[in-house]
mmCIF file of C-alpha atoms in Angstrom:
data_model
loop_
_atom_site.group_PDB
_atom_site.id
_atom_site.type_symbol
_atom_site.label_atom_id
_atom_site.label_comp_id
_atom_site.label_asym_id
_atom_site.label_seq_id
_atom_site.Cartn_x
_atom_site.Cartn_y
_atom_site.Cartn_z
ATOM 1 C CA UNK H 15 20.849 64.441 36.192
ATOM 2 C CA UNK H 16 19.097 67.187 35.564
ATOM 3 C CA UNK H 17 15.846 66.322 38.435
ATOM 4 C CA UNK H 18 16.182 66.617 41.714
ATOM 5 C CA UNK H 19 14.796 62.936 42.157
ATOM 6 C CA UNK H 20 16.861 60.079 42.850
ATOM 7 C CA UNK H 21 16.236 56.541 43.861
ATOM 8 C CA UNK H 22 16.949 56.113 47.455
ATOM 9 C CA UNK H 23 17.317 51.733 47.371
ATOM 10 C CA UNK H 24 17.335 49.252 44.855
ATOM 11 C CA UNK H 25 15.260 49.727 41.690
ATOM 12 C CA UNK H 26 13.604 46.853 39.891
ATOM 13 C CA UNK H 27 13.102 46.086 35.945
ATOM 14 C CA UNK H 28 9.921 44.079 35.680
ATOM 15 C CA UNK H 29 9.518 42.089 32.916
ATOM 16 C CA UNK H 30 6.182 40.103 32.086
ATOM 17 C CA UNK H 31 7.541 37.193 30.719
ATOM 18 C CA UNK H 32 9.948 34.117 32.002
ATOM 19 C CA UNK H 33 13.729 34.778 31.492
ATOM 20 C CA UNK H 34 14.054 34.187 27.801
ATOM 21 C CA UNK H 35 10.929 35.783 26.566
ATOM 22 C CA UNK H 36 10.308 38.897 25.000
ATOM 23 C CA UNK H 37 9.839 41.455 27.848
ATOM 24 C CA UNK H 38 12.746 39.740 29.258
ATOM 25 C CA UNK H 39 15.266 40.138 26.579
ATOM 26 C CA UNK H 40 14.407 43.758 26.792
ATOM 27 C CA UNK H 41 14.939 44.228 30.604
ATOM 28 C CA UNK H 42 18.508 42.455 30.913
ATOM 29 C CA UNK H 43 19.626 44.510 27.614
ATOM 30 C CA UNK H 44 18.429 47.185 29.156
ATOM 31 C CA UNK H 45 20.329 46.356 33.154
ATOM 32 C CA UNK H 46 23.093 45.317 31.155
ATOM 33 C CA UNK H 47 23.315 48.779 29.817
ATOM 34 C CA UNK H 48 23.035 50.400 32.779
ATOM 35 C CA UNK H 49 25.320 48.511 35.082
ATOM 36 C CA UNK H 50 28.236 48.557 32.133
ATOM 37 C CA UNK H 51 27.693 52.491 31.788
ATOM 38 C CA UNK H 52 27.189 52.827 35.803
ATOM 39 C CA UNK H 53 23.839 55.450 34.930
ATOM 40 C CA UNK H 54 22.291 54.565 38.278
ATOM 41 C CA UNK H 55 23.678 55.426 41.656
ATOM 42 C CA UNK H 56 21.972 52.114 43.328
ATOM 43 C CA UNK H 57 21.496 48.845 42.264
ATOM 44 C CA UNK H 58 18.866 47.093 39.736
ATOM 45 C CA UNK H 59 17.759 43.814 39.085
ATOM 46 C CA UNK H 60 15.349 42.179 36.441
ATOM 47 C CA UNK H 61 12.367 40.651 37.547
ATOM 48 C CA UNK H 62 10.518 38.065 35.979
ATOM 49 C CA UNK H 63 6.183 37.992 36.793
ATOM 50 C CA UNK H 64 4.648 36.030 34.207
ATOM 51 C CA UNK H 65 1.263 34.828 33.740
ATOM 52 C CA UNK H 66 -1.712 36.309 31.999
ATOM 53 C CA UNK H 67 -0.339 37.198 28.789
ATOM 54 C CA UNK H 68 2.031 39.852 30.952
ATOM 55 C CA UNK H 69 -1.175 41.118 32.855
ATOM 56 C CA UNK H 70 -0.060 39.622 36.372
ATOM 57 C CA UNK H 71 3.386 41.716 35.937
ATOM 58 C CA UNK H 72 1.093 44.644 35.396
ATOM 59 C CA UNK H 73 -0.821 44.179 37.986
ATOM 60 C CA UNK H 74 2.089 43.967 40.508
ATOM 61 C CA UNK H 75 3.068 47.575 39.353
ATOM 62 C CA UNK H 76 -0.359 48.864 39.356
ATOM 63 C CA UNK H 77 -0.444 48.023 43.078
ATOM 64 C CA UNK H 78 2.319 50.411 43.548
ATOM 65 C CA UNK H 79 1.010 53.552 42.618
ATOM 66 C CA UNK H 80 3.532 55.964 43.364
ATOM 67 C CA UNK H 81 6.401 54.211 43.659
ATOM 68 C CA UNK H 82 9.533 54.928 40.994
ATOM 69 C CA UNK H 83 11.672 52.623 41.875
ATOM 70 C CA UNK H 84 10.807 50.218 39.481
ATOM 71 C CA UNK H 85 9.956 50.510 35.679
ATOM 72 C CA UNK H 86 7.930 47.549 33.767
ATOM 73 C CA UNK H 87 8.545 46.701 30.149
ATOM 74 C CA UNK H 88 5.484 47.803 28.181
ATOM 75 C CA UNK H 89 4.185 46.937 24.498
ATOM 76 C CA UNK H 90 1.182 47.822 22.511
ATOM 77 C CA UNK H 91 -0.550 44.558 23.774
ATOM 78 C CA UNK H 92 -1.268 46.959 27.454
ATOM 79 C CA UNK H 93 -3.396 48.413 25.041
ATOM 80 C CA UNK H 94 -4.847 45.896 22.993
ATOM 81 C CA UNK H 95 -5.356 43.470 26.070
ATOM 82 C CA UNK H 96 -7.862 46.648 27.326
ATOM 83 C CA UNK H 97 -9.550 46.543 23.791
ATOM 84 C CA UNK H 98 -10.119 43.107 23.241
ATOM 85 C CA UNK H 99 -11.782 43.079 26.939
ATOM 86 C CA UNK H 100 -9.012 40.312 28.094
ATOM 87 C CA UNK H 101 -8.426 43.057 31.160
ATOM 88 C CA UNK H 102 -9.963 45.874 32.653
ATOM 89 C CA UNK H 103 -7.995 49.255 32.018
ATOM 90 C CA UNK H 104 -7.919 50.323 35.850
ATOM 91 C CA UNK H 105 -6.407 46.954 36.820
ATOM 92 C CA UNK H 106 -2.903 47.551 34.815
ATOM 93 C CA UNK H 107 -2.932 51.161 35.578
ATOM 94 C CA UNK H 108 0.977 53.191 34.191
ATOM 95 C CA UNK H 109 2.419 55.796 33.258
ATOM 96 C CA UNK H 110 4.734 55.617 29.919
ATOM 97 C CA UNK H 111 7.661 56.972 29.832
ATOM 98 C CA UNK H 112 9.758 55.849 26.865
ATOM 99 C CA UNK H 113 9.372 54.126 23.568
ATOM 100 C CA UNK H 114 13.236 52.184 23.597
ATOM 101 C CA UNK H 115 12.935 50.051 20.101
ATOM 102 C CA UNK H 116 10.193 48.136 17.591
ATOM 103 C CA UNK H 117 10.690 44.173 16.866
ATOM 104 C CA UNK H 118 8.867 42.471 14.113
ATOM 105 C CA UNK H 119 7.568 39.498 13.620
ATOM 106 C CA UNK H 120 8.519 36.041 12.518
ATOM 107 C CA UNK H 121 6.057 33.132 11.060
ATOM 108 C CA UNK H 122 7.632 29.962 11.917
ATOM 109 C CA UNK H 123 6.567 26.059 10.968
ATOM 110 C CA UNK H 124 8.803 23.028 12.096
ATOM 111 C CA UNK H 125 11.312 21.909 9.252
ATOM 112 C CA UNK H 126 9.408 18.693 8.335
ATOM 113 C CA UNK H 127 6.383 20.705 7.329
ATOM 114 C CA UNK H 128 4.900 20.786 4.015
ATOM 115 C CA UNK H 129 4.373 24.730 4.780
ATOM 116 C CA UNK H 130 7.481 25.919 3.819
ATOM 117 C CA UNK H 131 6.355 29.392 2.060
ATOM 118 C CA UNK H 132 4.076 32.264 3.268
ATOM 119 C CA UNK H 133 2.702 31.510 0.231
ATOM 120 C CA UNK H 134 1.611 27.535 0.875
ATOM 121 C CA UNK H 135 0.617 28.916 4.203
ATOM 122 C CA UNK H 136 -1.917 31.425 2.539
ATOM 123 C CA UNK H 137 -2.956 28.729 0.652
ATOM 124 C CA UNK H 138 -3.530 26.440 3.400
ATOM 125 C CA UNK H 139 -5.852 28.861 4.897
ATOM 126 C CA UNK H 140 -7.878 29.681 2.235
ATOM 127 C CA UNK H 141 -8.531 25.830 1.904
ATOM 128 C CA UNK H 142 -9.394 24.638 4.989
ATOM 129 C CA UNK H 143 -8.591 28.120 8.030
ATOM 130 C CA UNK H 144 -10.688 25.706 10.577
ATOM 131 C CA UNK H 145 -8.953 23.090 9.891
ATOM 132 C CA UNK H 146 -5.183 24.541 11.004
ATOM 133 C CA UNK H 147 -3.921 25.179 14.690
ATOM 134 C CA UNK H 148 -1.783 28.028 15.151
ATOM 135 C CA UNK H 149 0.346 29.583 18.309
ATOM 136 C CA UNK H 150 1.481 32.946 19.356
ATOM 137 C CA UNK H 151 2.089 34.923 22.073
ATOM 138 C CA UNK H 152 1.369 36.654 24.120
ATOM 139 C CA UNK H 153 -2.593 37.405 24.289
ATOM 140 C CA UNK H 154 -5.557 37.443 21.666
ATOM 141 C CA UNK H 155 -5.708 41.090 19.778
ATOM 142 C CA UNK H 156 -1.924 41.811 20.293
ATOM 143 C CA UNK H 157 0.488 42.977 17.573
ATOM 144 C CA UNK H 158 1.143 38.965 17.050
ATOM 145 C CA UNK H 159 -2.411 38.321 16.770
ATOM 146 C CA UNK H 160 -3.082 41.366 14.404
ATOM 147 C CA UNK H 161 -0.273 40.759 11.953
ATOM 148 C CA UNK H 162 -1.792 36.979 11.696
ATOM 149 C CA UNK H 163 -5.711 38.519 11.113
ATOM 150 C CA UNK H 164 -4.579 40.579 8.174
ATOM 151 C CA UNK H 165 -2.475 37.690 6.599
ATOM 152 C CA UNK H 166 -6.236 35.224 7.569
ATOM 153 C CA UNK H 167 -8.055 38.157 5.830
ATOM 154 C CA UNK H 168 -5.959 38.094 2.758
ATOM 155 C CA UNK H 169 -6.581 34.390 2.257
ATOM 156 C CA UNK H 170 -10.301 35.372 2.275
ATOM 157 C CA UNK H 171 -10.917 33.231 5.175
ATOM 158 C CA UNK H 172 -12.842 34.363 8.646
ATOM 159 C CA UNK H 173 -10.151 35.566 11.102
ATOM 160 C CA UNK H 174 -11.776 33.425 13.720
ATOM 161 C CA UNK H 175 -11.385 30.292 11.806
ATOM 162 C CA UNK H 176 -8.195 28.957 12.928
ATOM 163 C CA UNK H 177 -7.615 27.332 16.654
ATOM 164 C CA UNK H 178 -5.014 29.377 18.110
ATOM 165 C CA UNK H 179 -2.827 28.357 21.079
ATOM 166 C CA UNK H 180 -1.732 31.236 23.355
ATOM 167 C CA UNK H 181 1.406 30.957 25.286
ATOM 168 C CA UNK H 182 2.815 33.566 27.603
ATOM 169 C CA UNK H 183 6.447 33.478 26.500
ATOM 170 C CA UNK H 184 7.498 32.741 22.820
ATOM 171 C CA UNK H 185 9.675 30.132 23.577
ATOM 172 C CA UNK H 186 7.273 28.330 24.662
ATOM 173 C CA UNK H 187 5.717 28.857 20.861
ATOM 174 C CA UNK H 188 8.619 27.529 19.403
ATOM 175 C CA UNK H 189 8.248 24.737 21.737
ATOM 176 C CA UNK H 190 5.166 24.140 20.204
ATOM 177 C CA UNK H 191 6.207 24.304 16.922
ATOM 178 C CA UNK H 192 8.596 21.595 17.486
ATOM 179 C CA UNK H 193 6.419 19.333 19.148
ATOM 180 C CA UNK H 194 3.941 19.235 16.384
ATOM 181 C CA UNK H 195 0.975 20.714 18.354
ATOM 182 C CA UNK H 196 0.793 23.747 15.811
ATOM 183 C CA UNK H 197 1.568 24.143 12.383
ATOM 184 C CA UNK H 198 2.476 27.695 12.371
ATOM 185 C CA UNK H 199 3.408 30.220 15.099
ATOM 186 C CA UNK H 200 3.667 33.976 15.465
ATOM 187 C CA UNK H 201 6.628 35.266 17.550
ATOM 188 C CA UNK H 202 9.181 37.982 17.742
ATOM 189 C CA UNK H 203 12.034 37.688 15.255
ATOM 190 C CA UNK H 204 15.058 36.780 17.707
ATOM 191 C CA UNK H 205 12.970 34.792 19.983
ATOM 192 C CA UNK H 206 13.933 31.370 17.199
ATOM 193 C CA UNK H 207 17.279 32.257 16.302
ATOM 194 C CA UNK H 208 18.577 29.181 17.862
ATOM 195 C CA UNK H 209 16.050 26.714 16.836
ATOM 196 C CA UNK H 210 16.302 28.575 13.265
ATOM 197 C CA UNK H 211 20.587 27.812 13.182
ATOM 198 C CA UNK H 212 20.027 23.973 14.267
ATOM 199 C CA UNK H 213 17.355 23.819 11.735
ATOM 200 C CA UNK H 214 14.721 22.773 14.274
ATOM 201 C CA UNK H 215 12.102 25.113 12.642
ATOM 202 C CA UNK H 216 11.931 27.708 9.144
ATOM 203 C CA UNK H 217 11.147 31.126 8.920
ATOM 204 C CA UNK H 218 8.504 31.199 6.313
ATOM 205 C CA UNK H 219 7.628 35.083 6.541
ATOM 206 C CA UNK H 220 8.576 38.244 8.520
ATOM 207 C CA UNK H 221 6.532 41.159 9.479
ATOM 208 C CA UNK H 222 9.222 43.800 8.260
ATOM 209 C CA UNK H 223 8.663 46.407 5.579
ATOM 210 C CA UNK H 224 12.114 45.228 4.530
ATOM 211 C CA UNK H 225 14.191 42.132 4.634
ATOM 212 C CA UNK H 226 15.780 41.565 8.875
ATOM 213 C CA UNK H 227 19.620 40.393 8.598
ATOM 214 C CA UNK H 228 21.281 37.655 9.845
ATOM 215 C CA UNK H 229 19.677 34.375 10.031
ATOM 216 C CA UNK H 230 16.249 36.064 8.233
ATOM 217 C CA UNK H 231 18.409 37.184 5.122
ATOM 218 C CA UNK H 232 16.662 34.785 3.167
ATOM 219 C CA UNK H 233 13.339 34.785 4.601
ATOM 220 C CA UNK H 234 10.729 36.737 2.569
ATOM 221 C CA UNK H 235 8.666 39.531 4.097
ATOM 222 C CA UNK H 236 4.790 39.645 3.612
ATOM 223 C CA UNK H 237 4.996 42.251 1.676
ATOM 224 C CA UNK H 238 6.993 40.546 -0.645
ATOM 225 C CA UNK H 239 4.819 37.977 -0.744
ATOM 226 C CA UNK H 240 1.497 39.736 -2.108
ATOM 227 C CA UNK H 241 0.211 40.188 1.503
ATOM 228 C CA UNK H 242 -0.554 43.759 3.602
ATOM 229 C CA UNK H 243 1.079 42.708 7.226
ATOM 230 C CA UNK H 244 3.570 44.896 8.276
ATOM 231 C CA UNK H 245 3.308 45.057 11.342
ATOM 232 C CA UNK H 246 5.843 45.692 14.566
ATOM 233 C CA UNK H 247 5.790 45.148 17.986
ATOM 234 C CA UNK H 248 7.603 47.985 20.060
ATOM 235 C CA UNK H 249 9.251 47.567 23.744
ATOM 236 C CA UNK H 250 9.301 50.670 25.981
ATOM 237 C CA UNK H 251 9.511 50.953 29.848
ATOM 238 C CA UNK H 252 6.656 52.597 31.812
ATOM 239 C CA UNK H 253 6.509 53.479 35.301
ATOM 240 C CA UNK H 254 3.413 53.099 38.239
ATOM 241 C CA UNK H 255 0.708 55.212 38.263
ATOM 242 C CA UNK H 256 1.021 58.533 39.530
ATOM 243 C CA UNK H 257 4.678 58.952 39.117
ATOM 244 C CA UNK H 258 5.981 62.715 39.535
ATOM 245 C CA UNK H 259 7.071 64.605 36.755
ATOM 246 C CA UNK H 260 10.531 64.761 38.285
ATOM 247 C CA UNK H 261 10.489 61.141 38.484
ATOM 248 C CA UNK H 262 9.412 60.599 35.110
ATOM 249 C CA UNK H 263 12.266 62.885 34.059
ATOM 250 C CA UNK H 264 14.663 60.741 35.756
ATOM 251 C CA UNK H 265 13.857 57.520 33.647
ATOM 252 C CA UNK H 266 14.023 59.287 30.716
ATOM 253 C CA UNK H 267 17.336 60.455 31.504
ATOM 254 C CA UNK H 268 18.566 56.658 32.542
ATOM 255 C CA UNK H 269 16.855 55.450 29.573
ATOM 256 C CA UNK H 270 18.097 57.811 26.687
ATOM 257 C CA UNK H 271 21.531 56.970 27.779
ATOM 258 C CA UNK H 272 20.915 53.563 27.861
ATOM 259 C CA UNK H 273 19.533 53.352 24.268
ATOM 260 C CA UNK H 274 22.784 54.921 23.060
ATOM 261 C CA UNK H 275 25.193 52.461 24.512
ATOM 262 C CA UNK H 276 27.978 50.236 23.046
ATOM 263 C CA UNK H 277 26.136 47.510 25.014
ATOM 264 C CA UNK H 278 22.653 48.377 23.873
ATOM 265 C CA UNK H 279 23.466 48.390 20.184
ATOM 266 C CA UNK H 280 25.366 45.308 20.338
ATOM 267 C CA UNK H 281 22.004 43.889 21.779
ATOM 268 C CA UNK H 282 19.766 45.692 19.135
ATOM 269 C CA UNK H 283 21.869 44.162 16.543
ATOM 270 C CA UNK H 284 21.462 40.405 18.179
ATOM 271 C CA UNK H 285 18.236 40.834 18.535
ATOM 272 C CA UNK H 286 17.175 42.274 15.389
ATOM 273 C CA UNK H 287 15.659 45.294 17.215
ATOM 274 C CA UNK H 288 14.819 49.021 15.129
ATOM 275 C CA UNK H 289 15.899 52.060 16.899
ATOM 276 C CA UNK H 290 12.556 53.879 18.245
ATOM 277 C CA UNK H 291 13.337 55.664 21.222
ATOM 278 C CA UNK H 292 10.231 58.094 21.728
ATOM 279 C CA UNK H 293 9.574 60.361 25.122
ATOM 280 C CA UNK H 294 7.512 63.199 26.269
ATOM 281 C CA UNK H 295 5.445 65.133 23.762
ATOM 282 C CA UNK H 296 6.089 62.610 20.866
ATOM 283 C CA UNK H 297 5.292 59.691 22.691
ATOM 284 C CA UNK H 298 1.762 61.091 23.627
ATOM 285 C CA UNK H 299 1.125 61.686 20.739
ATOM 286 C CA UNK H 300 2.342 58.025 19.036
ATOM 287 C CA UNK H 301 0.681 56.390 22.382
ATOM 288 C CA UNK H 302 -2.748 58.403 21.186
ATOM 289 C CA UNK H 303 -2.776 57.543 17.238
ATOM 290 C CA UNK H 304 -1.803 54.138 18.031
ATOM 291 C CA UNK H 305 -4.923 53.909 20.054
ATOM 292 C CA UNK H 306 -6.888 54.861 17.491
ATOM 293 C CA UNK H 307 -5.665 53.166 15.044
ATOM 294 C CA UNK H 308 -5.635 49.493 17.080
ATOM 295 C CA UNK H 309 -9.494 50.055 17.736
ATOM 296 C CA UNK H 310 -10.099 50.400 14.041
ATOM 297 C CA UNK H 311 -7.810 47.401 12.922
ATOM 298 C CA UNK H 312 -9.439 45.044 16.240
ATOM 299 C CA UNK H 313 -13.113 46.475 14.907
ATOM 300 C CA UNK H 314 -12.652 45.543 11.402
ATOM 301 C CA UNK H 315 -11.378 42.251 12.584
ATOM 302 C CA UNK H 316 -14.216 41.375 15.460
ATOM 303 C CA UNK H 317 -12.292 41.693 18.167
ATOM 304 C CA UNK H 318 -12.695 44.892 19.456
ATOM 305 C CA UNK H 319 -14.773 45.011 22.951
ATOM 306 C CA UNK H 320 -15.358 48.398 24.469
#
């Protein structure tokens, strides 16, 4: 490392979902790459702090301002939660370090559902959106919800018409679909692979610009089905507020090396992640642009509160 700062004690990688959830997968893939390649001189562990759509994890991190011995796995929901009024920005203050990858979304229905395609889903929304119950993780106004809202708007229905069930983990959304409590779920693609393989659910569409591989190879994109809903949910790493430039540089050194390892690339392929490593000035510019775009989109959808 080129920086003079290094952690002296064990470090924590905070995930705002339970084990198996989206940010947990990111945290554990990162830990695996770090440990397998000895990228740190101190022990590291994943700490799950689930609840409130990931906000409990960020409130925990905000309470440790200046402590560089922990990082959290962040996502666009950090921005959308503030813009939609779900949480005050001061409650989740953090310092973005890097974006690790991008992840696209899957729209799923139970295998015996009459909703077998995205086109059929759009027809159902157009006919009676208010009569539908849908589910997503992890909060209203996040990329999952934005992708869904674009589909609802394409159907010509009010974006607030369907009943939407919110869960802290994508795995809970899958369980909700299988139990028959909601008709369509919107989650990160990797979160439903076991149930796709077992035949318990089907994927009716994905939010990627092109088809995904593996079990999603036969699943059409929204673009293929005539709907403008290309939405990704990146995952990155952020530290507590008030950490120093040297500390950020240290973590960027670790993270940039981690995403170049064989172990990380294997996890990325398994979970349908798209490479998007970004740090420094490019990260700041990207986040600034994304903030403006999210504000515009949420305003158009009637979800903006600030």
